[in-house]
């Protein structure tokens, strides 16, 4: 895992030495992504400059140094990521081929030289962002992996084209402005992250998953061309044409074979490897297969909370004990919240409001003390129907479409009459006499969510109401309202598909790369830890989408085929019911540990500094949250993360 940056000085407005100095500054900003080595390359005329920070994972010697020049001297490569099948791909070369070392960088460069870009990309399995410069054609190719695990940002100021792994590297250049894109801001408040190719800053873009951006330099001009070399929706539709005809048990063997292959390849490293283990189905399966493929006891890491109703660390420990794993459980203490919160805007560069970012950072910090690579179970929900919305969405839509519209809105208001504090008090009372402590888990939060989704009328409405924040209003001024009317996300429309499958595909295209992968990548790389996601393998993806939906979702349960694999490999272990993931006591923290910090940011004097925000509306819901009239934890978190980011980046809008 690494960090990369580069400059194309296509109008010769900057000197060779200036580009060299700026590229070095860019690399300095992403040193956390690659603390082990610094690399630099520049063409003789200064037209193209690469800088690179390396985290040494495969081949710890200088033979893996980047940027790397090909044997022909025509190709120069820098990349961020891992090619998991690179040793297997070396068999494509003549046995007499002289390799300098054992790094995947060298393999990748040799493949590009032998097969070209298109055939090489077809062959490789991995997570990556690649920058490949061709000296003979004056062409730069920027390539992002299929699922968007690794990030790439770029901008063009009509004199320079610059790119980097993180926005902070672009910001140290003299060519990036601090202007905010208001459309992106509206998108942020709905999603809690900035989706797609949009970026919070004007004129900055993200390369999308599965894309190649070709930049041809000629006569002081550049020509850009985007190529979608891999599309999740295209592959889903192709996979669904060849539906698996065996039974569930047979299907589980096919999935296990593909998942085991992915896990085995991702365990390869010249540094210690561990696993993020929540105790849920996905991370449990990764841990079980990893232990079976490992000659030593695997290392697992988990995080718990002071609040018992949110603490599921016992589930992870139970599985680790079953496996004989070397397990570490970290407690996220309330007194650690504020110091962590104050670092978030620097780690994430853009406003980003998935509060699970906090335990992910803490988990990464502790894991880095003993490993340099950690496998995670992310991606299993999107592939195998794990999110509640995939199971409940079709049922809810069927019911609410039978309700007259006036009654829908009346019911929505009724659901918000009883304060969350009273609902929670009732739940606590019931739980004292209930054997199942999770039967009414977070009932107030679920009723609040139901008050939003009951107003839906179409699949798209329901999906947006289940996924989006700030359902009734965005916290921006009326003068900017036209920018935010949009903001309904079009749901995927697959061939011969169900509502559940369309939601899974939509999440794969947006929520997975722009929330899940961003959260994990920035958290882990902030401490120089590489994370790997075995579920995000394109061969496994095709196997998963070959399966009929009822092998994933049936009645009130998801991930049926994964549960079958789990039962076969660890028959004495039962996965926990009602797994919550990284849910945390955010609402309580805002009223207690974070109250002073939040009150400062959400005060009238603070909010009025940002003309874009609807000050009175935000203050009113903050007061309602404090008085426990309602639970606005996630809505408020998005505002807090925006203001904290704006303050730290000296943004005035």
XYZ file of C-alpha atoms in Angstrom:
653
model
C 0.000 0.000 0.000
C 1.283 3.404 -0.913
C 0.506 6.986 -1.841
C 1.161 8.502 -5.241
C 1.168 11.942 -6.866
C 2.029 13.431 -10.228
C 2.116 16.523 -12.416
C 1.765 16.991 -16.159
C 3.169 20.439 -16.971
C 1.745 20.540 -20.479
C 2.003 24.286 -21.196
C 5.510 24.695 -19.693
C 4.310 27.426 -17.321
C 6.401 26.028 -14.469
C 10.108 25.243 -14.392
C 11.476 21.727 -14.076
C 12.782 22.481 -10.594
C 9.452 23.988 -9.510
C 7.551 20.867 -10.564
C 10.110 18.724 -8.764
C 9.715 20.702 -5.534
C 5.917 20.692 -5.720
C 5.763 16.947 -6.428
C 7.971 16.345 -3.392
C 5.657 18.493 -1.247
C 2.685 16.488 -2.520
C 4.363 13.244 -1.468
C 5.129 14.698 1.957
C 1.399 15.263 2.521
C 0.677 11.552 2.064
C 3.678 10.179 3.935
C 1.306 8.350 6.297
C 0.229 6.170 3.357
C 3.824 5.112 2.718
C 6.183 5.742 5.638
C 8.901 3.319 4.455
C 10.312 4.969 1.324
C 10.158 8.036 -0.937
C 10.494 7.829 -4.719
C 10.720 10.406 -7.491
C 10.922 10.395 -11.286
C 10.842 13.237 -13.816
C 11.116 13.288 -17.588
C 14.131 15.088 -19.024
C 11.992 17.974 -20.285
C 10.062 18.261 -17.008
C 6.754 17.606 -18.732
C 5.804 14.733 -16.418
C 6.748 14.300 -12.750
C 5.936 11.391 -10.420
C 6.410 11.240 -6.653
C 5.638 8.262 -4.453
C 5.464 7.135 -0.829
C 5.871 3.407 -0.208
C 4.499 1.116 2.466
C 6.596 -2.015 1.994
C 4.410 -5.147 2.001
C 5.803 -7.430 -0.726
C 9.573 -7.431 -1.301
C 10.861 -5.201 1.468
C 14.093 -4.515 -0.425
C 14.881 -1.607 -2.731
C 13.866 -3.836 -5.668
C 10.282 -2.724 -5.019
C 11.151 0.979 -5.109
C 8.745 3.253 -7.020
C 8.355 4.932 -9.469
C 9.701 1.997 -11.473
C 11.109 2.157 -15.008
C 10.582 -0.759 -17.417
C 13.407 -2.708 -19.020
C 12.773 -0.923 -22.335
C 12.886 2.467 -20.545
C 9.612 3.330 -22.305
C 7.183 2.794 -19.392
C 7.278 4.422 -15.957
C 4.920 3.113 -13.290
C 3.792 4.128 -9.830
C 0.899 2.499 -8.088
C -0.992 2.205 -4.827
C -2.394 -1.182 -3.884
C -1.720 -4.895 -4.219
C -1.868 -7.360 -7.106
C -2.777 -10.563 -5.307
C -2.169 -12.995 -8.177
C 1.101 -11.444 -9.361
C 3.279 -14.470 -8.538
C 0.937 -16.675 -10.539
C 1.109 -14.204 -13.446
C 4.910 -14.399 -13.480
C 4.453 -17.906 -14.913
C 3.318 -16.236 -18.145
C 6.920 -15.189 -18.767
C 9.742 -17.300 -20.140
C 11.662 -19.086 -17.329
C 14.773 -17.246 -18.446
C 13.158 -13.850 -17.767
C 15.413 -12.038 -15.306
C 13.449 -10.597 -12.396
C 15.114 -8.000 -10.184
C 13.010 -8.789 -7.099
C 9.691 -10.274 -5.969
C 7.438 -7.190 -5.834
C 4.036 -6.970 -7.515
C 5.125 -3.608 -8.941
C 7.763 -5.286 -11.080
C 5.282 -7.961 -12.206
C 2.708 -5.332 -13.135
C 5.195 -3.287 -15.130
C 6.422 -6.369 -17.026
C 2.817 -7.315 -17.841
C 2.082 -3.851 -19.229
C 5.169 -4.066 -21.411
C 4.317 -7.552 -22.693
C 0.523 -7.433 -23.001
C -0.464 -3.776 -23.025
C -3.019 -2.128 -20.739
C -6.295 -3.836 -21.675
C -5.066 -7.439 -21.469
C -3.081 -6.748 -18.292
C -6.105 -5.286 -16.488
C -8.149 -8.358 -17.475
C -5.564 -10.661 -15.894
C -4.906 -8.982 -12.536
C -6.769 -9.462 -9.265
C -6.328 -6.761 -6.690
C -6.966 -3.287 -5.380
C -5.102 -0.504 -7.105
C -4.677 2.932 -8.508
C -2.072 2.914 -11.272
C -0.273 5.777 -13.005
C 1.501 4.568 -16.160
C 3.462 6.963 -18.365
C 4.519 5.961 -21.873
C 7.621 7.887 -22.986
C 7.237 6.920 -26.639
C 3.587 8.029 -26.982
C 3.494 10.844 -24.402
C 0.428 9.268 -22.806
C -0.497 8.907 -19.146
C -2.970 6.208 -18.090
C -4.618 6.496 -14.677
C -6.399 3.264 -13.705
C -8.626 2.541 -10.693
C -9.594 -0.913 -9.422
C -12.954 -2.491 -10.139
C -14.642 -1.801 -6.797
C -12.987 1.504 -5.895
C -10.972 0.293 -2.918
C -8.156 2.740 -3.629
C -8.693 6.480 -4.259
C -7.482 8.917 -6.918
C -8.216 12.653 -7.186
C -7.235 14.950 -10.040
C -7.629 18.468 -11.439
C -6.728 20.438 -14.555
C -6.020 24.184 -14.340
C -5.471 24.507 -18.130
C -1.702 24.541 -17.639
C -1.116 21.598 -15.328
C -2.868 18.281 -14.825
C -2.215 17.000 -11.303
C -3.304 13.862 -9.480
C -2.824 12.250 -6.064
C -4.095 9.592 -3.671
C -5.576 12.186 -1.328
C -6.886 15.740 -1.691
C -4.390 17.122 0.827
C -1.611 16.451 -1.695
C -3.403 18.568 -4.316
C -3.941 21.394 -1.844
C -0.235 22.124 -1.386
C 0.103 22.961 -5.074
C -0.338 26.578 -6.285
C -2.940 25.374 -8.801
C -5.773 24.232 -6.544
C -8.301 26.775 -5.292
C -10.263 26.573 -2.056
C -13.655 27.105 -3.734
C -16.502 24.816 -2.698
C -18.839 23.034 -5.091
C -22.344 23.648 -3.723
C -23.851 20.732 -5.641
C -21.338 18.440 -3.940
C -22.239 19.969 -0.578
C -25.934 19.227 -1.157
C -25.020 15.663 -2.099
C -22.930 15.364 1.049
C -25.784 16.316 3.346
C -28.021 13.699 1.780
C -25.539 10.840 1.655
C -23.214 11.754 4.567
C -20.389 11.480 2.013
C -19.675 12.985 -1.413
C -20.658 10.345 -4.004
C -19.536 9.518 -7.535
C -16.894 11.561 -9.312
C -17.953 14.675 -7.378
C -15.589 16.278 -4.858
C -16.353 19.003 -2.306
C -13.901 21.340 -4.070
C -14.677 22.886 -7.446
C -12.716 21.564 -10.429
C -11.444 18.504 -8.523
C -12.721 15.089 -9.606
C -12.478 11.464 -8.485
C -11.642 8.659 -10.876
C -14.547 6.205 -10.692
C -14.174 2.478 -9.962
C -13.351 0.403 -13.022
C -12.210 3.431 -15.038
C -9.137 4.311 -17.081
C -8.395 7.970 -17.707
C -6.110 8.371 -20.733
C -4.293 11.701 -21.034
C -2.495 12.336 -24.313
C -0.004 15.224 -24.319
C 0.654 16.953 -27.647
C 1.533 20.514 -28.756
C 1.088 22.032 -25.285
C -2.382 20.553 -25.031
C -3.876 17.493 -23.401
C -6.668 15.257 -24.612
C -8.586 13.260 -22.010
C -10.532 10.074 -22.629
C -12.364 7.935 -20.044
C -12.834 4.216 -20.558
C -15.038 2.035 -18.345
C -13.082 -1.218 -18.469
C -15.262 -2.944 -15.833
C -18.845 -2.281 -14.752
C -20.576 -3.977 -11.850
C -24.010 -3.671 -13.491
C -22.782 -5.128 -16.790
C -21.216 -8.075 -14.976
C -24.316 -8.576 -12.836
C -26.538 -8.768 -15.907
C -24.139 -11.216 -17.588
C -23.968 -13.371 -14.457
C -27.763 -13.456 -14.134
C -27.985 -14.901 -17.656
C -26.260 -18.026 -16.326
C -28.185 -18.734 -13.124
C -26.733 -21.447 -10.864
C -28.995 -24.520 -11.042
C -27.677 -26.550 -8.095
C -29.092 -26.633 -4.571
C -28.054 -24.375 -1.676
C -25.420 -26.792 -0.395
C -23.825 -27.036 -3.838
C -23.949 -23.261 -4.165
C -22.176 -22.871 -0.834
C -19.294 -25.014 -2.089
C -18.916 -22.801 -5.181
C -18.910 -19.633 -3.083
C -16.499 -21.109 -0.549
C -14.091 -22.129 -3.298
C -13.999 -18.586 -4.706
C -13.818 -16.929 -1.282
C -11.106 -19.298 -0.045
C -9.029 -18.537 -3.146
C -9.377 -14.802 -2.478
C -8.467 -15.151 1.214
C -5.456 -17.349 0.440
C -4.046 -14.842 -2.045
C -4.652 -11.909 0.289
C -2.735 -13.571 3.121
C 0.467 -13.338 1.068
C 2.790 -10.669 2.475
C 6.329 -10.212 3.725
C 4.981 -8.545 6.884
C 2.586 -9.723 9.652
C -1.089 -10.030 8.660
C -4.146 -9.777 10.930
C -7.943 -9.728 10.617
C -10.596 -7.245 11.742
C -13.074 -9.586 13.477
C -16.472 -8.223 14.486
C -17.970 -11.625 15.238
C -20.488 -11.246 12.411
C -20.835 -13.656 9.494
C -18.516 -11.933 7.008
C -15.481 -11.363 9.217
C -16.034 -14.744 10.914
C -15.848 -16.533 7.572
C -12.706 -14.619 6.602
C -11.128 -15.579 9.936
C -12.077 -19.255 9.659
C -10.741 -19.622 6.122
C -7.617 -17.637 6.952
C -6.882 -19.891 9.919
C -7.325 -22.968 7.744
C -4.895 -21.545 5.191
C -2.362 -20.389 7.781
C 0.396 -22.450 9.388
C 0.319 -20.289 12.542
C -2.407 -18.883 14.766
C -3.988 -15.894 13.052
C -4.168 -12.506 14.784
C -7.619 -10.983 15.172
C -8.683 -7.524 16.353
C -11.999 -6.249 17.639
C -13.392 -3.152 19.321
C -15.950 -2.754 22.100
C -17.718 0.128 23.868
C -18.354 1.303 27.414
C -22.102 1.162 26.735
C -23.118 -2.502 27.076
C -26.060 -2.250 24.665
C -23.603 -1.333 21.887
C -20.803 -3.688 22.890
C -20.559 -6.864 20.805
C -16.912 -7.631 21.466
C -17.905 -10.829 23.269
C -19.141 -12.332 19.985
C -15.746 -11.788 18.377
C -13.886 -13.232 21.357
C -16.116 -16.305 21.312
C -15.232 -17.029 17.692
C -11.534 -16.256 18.216
C -11.469 -18.721 21.130
C -13.067 -21.360 18.894
C -10.347 -20.828 16.302
C -7.475 -20.556 18.753
C -6.666 -17.140 17.314
C -4.327 -14.634 18.923
C -7.091 -12.143 19.742
C -6.893 -8.503 20.800
C -9.991 -6.664 22.015
C -9.827 -2.873 22.219
C -12.263 -0.866 24.310
C -13.456 2.428 22.854
C -13.673 4.444 26.048
C -15.814 7.556 26.197
C -12.835 9.680 27.186
C -11.183 8.867 23.833
C -14.013 10.310 21.746
C -13.162 14.025 21.738
C -9.429 13.697 20.890
C -10.390 11.400 18.028
C -13.121 13.692 16.719
C -10.677 16.577 16.412
C -8.516 14.534 13.979
C -11.275 13.454 11.608
C -11.284 16.384 9.163
C -7.557 16.016 8.555
C -7.812 12.268 7.980
C -10.778 12.431 5.588
C -10.032 15.663 3.621
C -13.709 16.095 2.690
C -16.751 16.259 4.974
C -17.445 12.615 5.812
C -20.096 11.648 8.341
C -20.154 7.908 8.853
C -19.565 7.901 12.604
C -18.109 4.381 12.381
C -15.006 6.183 11.135
C -14.031 6.674 14.796
C -13.850 3.035 15.954
C -12.279 2.140 12.591
C -9.435 4.589 13.250
C -8.960 3.343 16.801
C -8.992 -0.289 15.649
C -6.401 0.509 12.970
C -4.143 2.262 15.468
C -4.038 -0.749 17.758
C -3.709 -3.297 14.945
C -0.750 -1.407 13.478
C 1.211 -2.063 16.680
C 1.534 -5.740 15.724
C 0.626 -6.115 12.010
C 1.059 -4.126 8.789
C -1.847 -5.750 6.908
C -5.421 -6.424 8.089
C -8.154 -8.334 6.255
C -11.726 -7.100 6.632
C -15.177 -8.553 5.895
C -16.471 -5.445 4.104
C -18.326 -6.117 0.856
C -20.151 -9.244 2.013
C -23.386 -7.342 2.669
C -23.632 -5.957 -0.867
C -22.840 -9.315 -2.494
C -24.966 -11.617 -0.344
C -27.905 -9.522 0.864
C -26.791 -8.586 4.351
C -28.297 -5.133 4.919
C -31.712 -4.995 6.556
C -33.086 -2.818 3.755
C -32.660 -5.682 1.266
C -34.884 -7.895 3.412
C -37.420 -5.398 4.772
C -37.625 -3.000 1.804
C -39.852 -5.092 -0.500
C -42.140 -6.026 2.409
C -42.466 -2.422 3.592
C -43.193 -1.127 0.088
C -45.917 -3.732 -0.399
C -47.596 -2.663 2.843
C -47.299 1.115 2.541
C -48.570 1.115 -1.060
C -51.889 -0.081 0.379
C -52.067 2.950 2.697
C -53.735 6.153 1.396
C -51.298 9.075 1.133
C -53.010 11.278 3.795
C -52.840 8.398 6.262
C -49.121 7.880 5.475
C -48.291 11.444 6.476
C -50.516 11.279 9.556
C -48.799 8.054 10.663
C -45.378 9.614 10.088
C -46.284 12.497 12.419
C -47.767 10.093 14.967
C -44.540 8.088 15.101
C -42.687 11.237 16.138
C -45.035 12.327 18.915
C -43.531 10.129 21.644
C -40.041 11.389 22.598
C -37.228 8.872 22.041
C -36.241 9.115 25.709
C -39.622 7.684 26.750
C -39.413 4.907 24.164
C -35.907 3.991 25.361
C -37.117 4.011 28.972
C -39.876 1.571 28.018
C -37.387 -0.658 26.150
C -35.041 -0.743 29.149
C -37.947 -1.777 31.364
C -39.010 -4.560 28.990
C -35.419 -5.801 28.644
C -35.212 -6.341 32.403
C -37.802 -9.092 32.005
C -36.759 -10.376 28.577
C -34.311 -13.154 27.788
C -33.536 -11.611 24.398
C -31.903 -8.262 25.084
C -31.875 -7.360 21.368
C -35.557 -7.862 20.588
C -36.305 -4.130 20.904
C -32.765 -2.971 20.155
C -32.701 0.784 19.365
C -36.490 0.911 18.964
C -36.616 4.721 19.103
C -34.136 4.981 16.241
C -36.085 2.429 14.181
C -39.398 4.230 14.730
C -37.796 7.504 13.672
C -36.554 5.793 10.489
C -40.009 4.313 9.896
C -41.558 7.786 10.137
C -39.490 8.746 7.102
C -39.892 5.675 4.932
C -43.648 5.301 5.415
C -44.148 8.299 3.096
C -42.582 6.423 0.131
C -44.543 5.400 -2.953
C -41.975 3.888 -5.361
C -38.913 1.649 -5.057
C -36.696 4.653 -5.680
C -38.496 6.719 -3.006
C -38.192 3.952 -0.474
C -34.509 3.306 -1.178
C -33.694 7.004 -0.911
C -35.692 7.370 2.295
C -33.955 4.363 3.847
C -30.493 5.514 2.793
C -30.539 9.308 2.822
C -30.096 11.679 5.723
C -32.055 14.931 6.196
C -35.179 13.400 4.706
C -37.557 16.357 5.124
C -35.162 19.251 4.559
C -31.497 19.785 3.913
C -29.805 22.057 6.458
C -29.052 24.689 3.832
C -30.639 28.061 3.122
C -33.710 28.397 0.929
C -31.742 30.444 -1.606
C -29.727 27.305 -2.355
C -32.697 24.956 -2.407
C -32.647 24.460 -6.215
C -29.194 22.934 -5.869
C -30.512 20.323 -3.534
C -33.722 19.260 -5.279
C -31.860 16.565 -7.171
C -30.899 14.817 -5.015
C -32.905 11.706 -5.473
C -30.503 8.931 -6.387
C -31.608 6.818 -9.328
C -31.680 3.200 -8.261
C -30.072 0.552 -10.470
C -32.371 -1.205 -12.910
C -30.996 -4.654 -13.642
C -32.379 -7.094 -16.204
C -35.049 -9.412 -14.740
C -34.286 -8.267 -11.212
C -36.029 -7.754 -7.899
C -36.133 -4.618 -5.739
C -33.626 -6.245 -3.356
C -31.177 -6.950 -6.174
C -31.482 -3.401 -7.517
C -30.642 -2.051 -4.061
C -27.638 -4.372 -3.791
C -26.361 -3.190 -7.182
C -26.912 0.474 -6.300
C -24.981 0.086 -3.053
C -22.152 -1.663 -4.905
C -21.868 1.334 -7.238
C -22.110 4.087 -4.642
C -22.272 3.231 -0.941
C -19.501 0.626 -1.127
C -16.775 2.695 -2.880
C -17.700 6.138 -1.558
C -18.531 5.280 2.044
C -17.290 1.843 3.099
C -13.998 1.896 1.174
C -13.308 5.565 1.956
C -13.937 5.017 5.659
C -11.621 2.024 5.833
C -8.874 3.295 3.522
C -8.412 6.684 5.197
C -8.681 5.282 8.732
C -6.138 2.524 8.144
C -3.757 4.509 5.952
C -3.655 7.356 8.483
C -1.499 4.999 10.568
C 0.249 3.203 7.687
C -1.864 0.025 7.871
C -2.881 -1.802 4.706
C -6.396 -3.252 4.638
C -7.557 -5.959 2.241
C -11.131 -6.989 1.397
C -11.422 -10.642 0.248
C -15.107 -10.258 -0.672
C -14.162 -7.644 -3.286
C -12.814 -10.092 -5.825
C -14.336 -9.928 -9.307
C -14.364 -13.733 -9.703
C -16.237 -14.133 -6.404
C -18.521 -11.280 -7.492
C -19.560 -13.212 -10.601
C -20.146 -16.389 -8.580
C -22.314 -14.449 -6.112
C -24.459 -12.942 -8.863
C -24.905 -16.341 -10.558
C -26.923 -17.406 -7.518
C -30.711 -17.118 -7.277
C -31.801 -14.445 -4.816
C -33.363 -17.016 -2.467
C -29.865 -18.434 -1.803
C -28.996 -15.048 -0.316
C -32.279 -13.729 1.093
C -35.183 -15.837 2.311
C -38.031 -14.548 4.478
C -36.396 -12.595 7.327
C -32.823 -13.702 6.812
C -29.930 -12.713 4.547
C -26.595 -14.302 3.611
C -28.055 -17.819 3.598
C -25.258 -19.242 1.474
C -22.589 -17.718 3.743
C -24.295 -19.174 6.800
C -24.159 -22.583 5.125
C -20.387 -22.239 4.668
C -19.989 -21.085 8.260
C -21.990 -24.044 9.583
C -19.938 -26.518 7.555
C -16.557 -25.148 8.622
C -17.358 -24.468 12.281
C -20.409 -26.567 13.188
C -20.230 -25.834 16.920
C -20.328 -22.055 16.471
C -23.544 -20.055 16.066
C -23.210 -16.517 14.646
C -24.831 -13.816 16.798
C -28.418 -12.844 16.027
C -29.107 -9.196 15.226
C -25.503 -8.198 14.561
C -25.251 -4.399 14.626
C -21.782 -3.744 13.197
C -20.038 -0.566 14.279
C -23.166 0.990 15.780
C -22.220 3.297 18.635
C -23.778 5.537 21.275
C -23.429 8.679 19.154
C -26.647 10.258 20.404
C -25.556 9.839 24.023
C -22.065 11.165 23.277
C -23.520 14.315 21.713
C -25.516 14.937 24.879
C -22.630 14.080 27.204
C -18.943 13.619 26.262
C -19.179 15.677 23.075
C -21.762 18.194 24.258
C -19.379 21.108 24.849
C -17.629 20.569 21.503
C -20.919 20.183 19.614
C -22.550 23.154 21.370
C -19.669 25.359 20.279
C -19.961 24.307 16.627
C -23.758 24.444 16.608
C -24.088 27.773 18.403
C -25.806 30.636 16.605
C -22.547 32.609 16.349
C -20.714 29.660 14.859
C -23.411 28.705 12.360
C -23.984 32.238 11.078
C -20.405 32.265 9.754
C -21.603 29.880 7.032
C -24.207 31.591 4.882
C -24.962 28.288 3.181
C -26.433 26.812 6.386
C -29.982 27.240 7.680
C -28.946 28.430 11.142
C -32.343 28.529 12.861
C -33.343 25.089 11.594
C -30.118 23.480 12.789
C -30.286 25.174 16.204
C -33.868 23.978 16.656
C -33.100 20.319 15.995
C -29.977 20.545 18.193
C -32.179 21.764 21.053
C -34.690 18.977 20.357
C -31.863 16.443 20.455
C -30.493 17.784 23.745
C -33.935 17.708 25.345
C -34.463 14.196 23.947
C -37.610 15.233 22.119
C -36.121 13.391 19.179
C -32.949 11.634 18.130
C -31.139 13.604 15.414
C -27.711 12.072 16.004
C -26.846 11.262 12.381
C -28.346 14.433 10.911
C -26.423 16.543 13.414
C -23.252 14.524 12.895
C -23.222 15.495 9.218
C -23.473 19.197 10.152
C -20.788 18.848 12.814
C -18.414 17.087 10.431
C -18.983 19.796 7.824
C -18.303 22.652 10.265
C -15.269 20.940 11.796
C -13.902 20.387 8.284
C -14.719 23.960 7.189
C -13.008 25.449 10.248
C -9.859 23.402 9.831
C -9.653 24.159 6.120
C -10.513 27.870 6.483
C -13.626 27.554 4.332
C -16.062 30.473 4.242
C -19.290 29.971 2.320
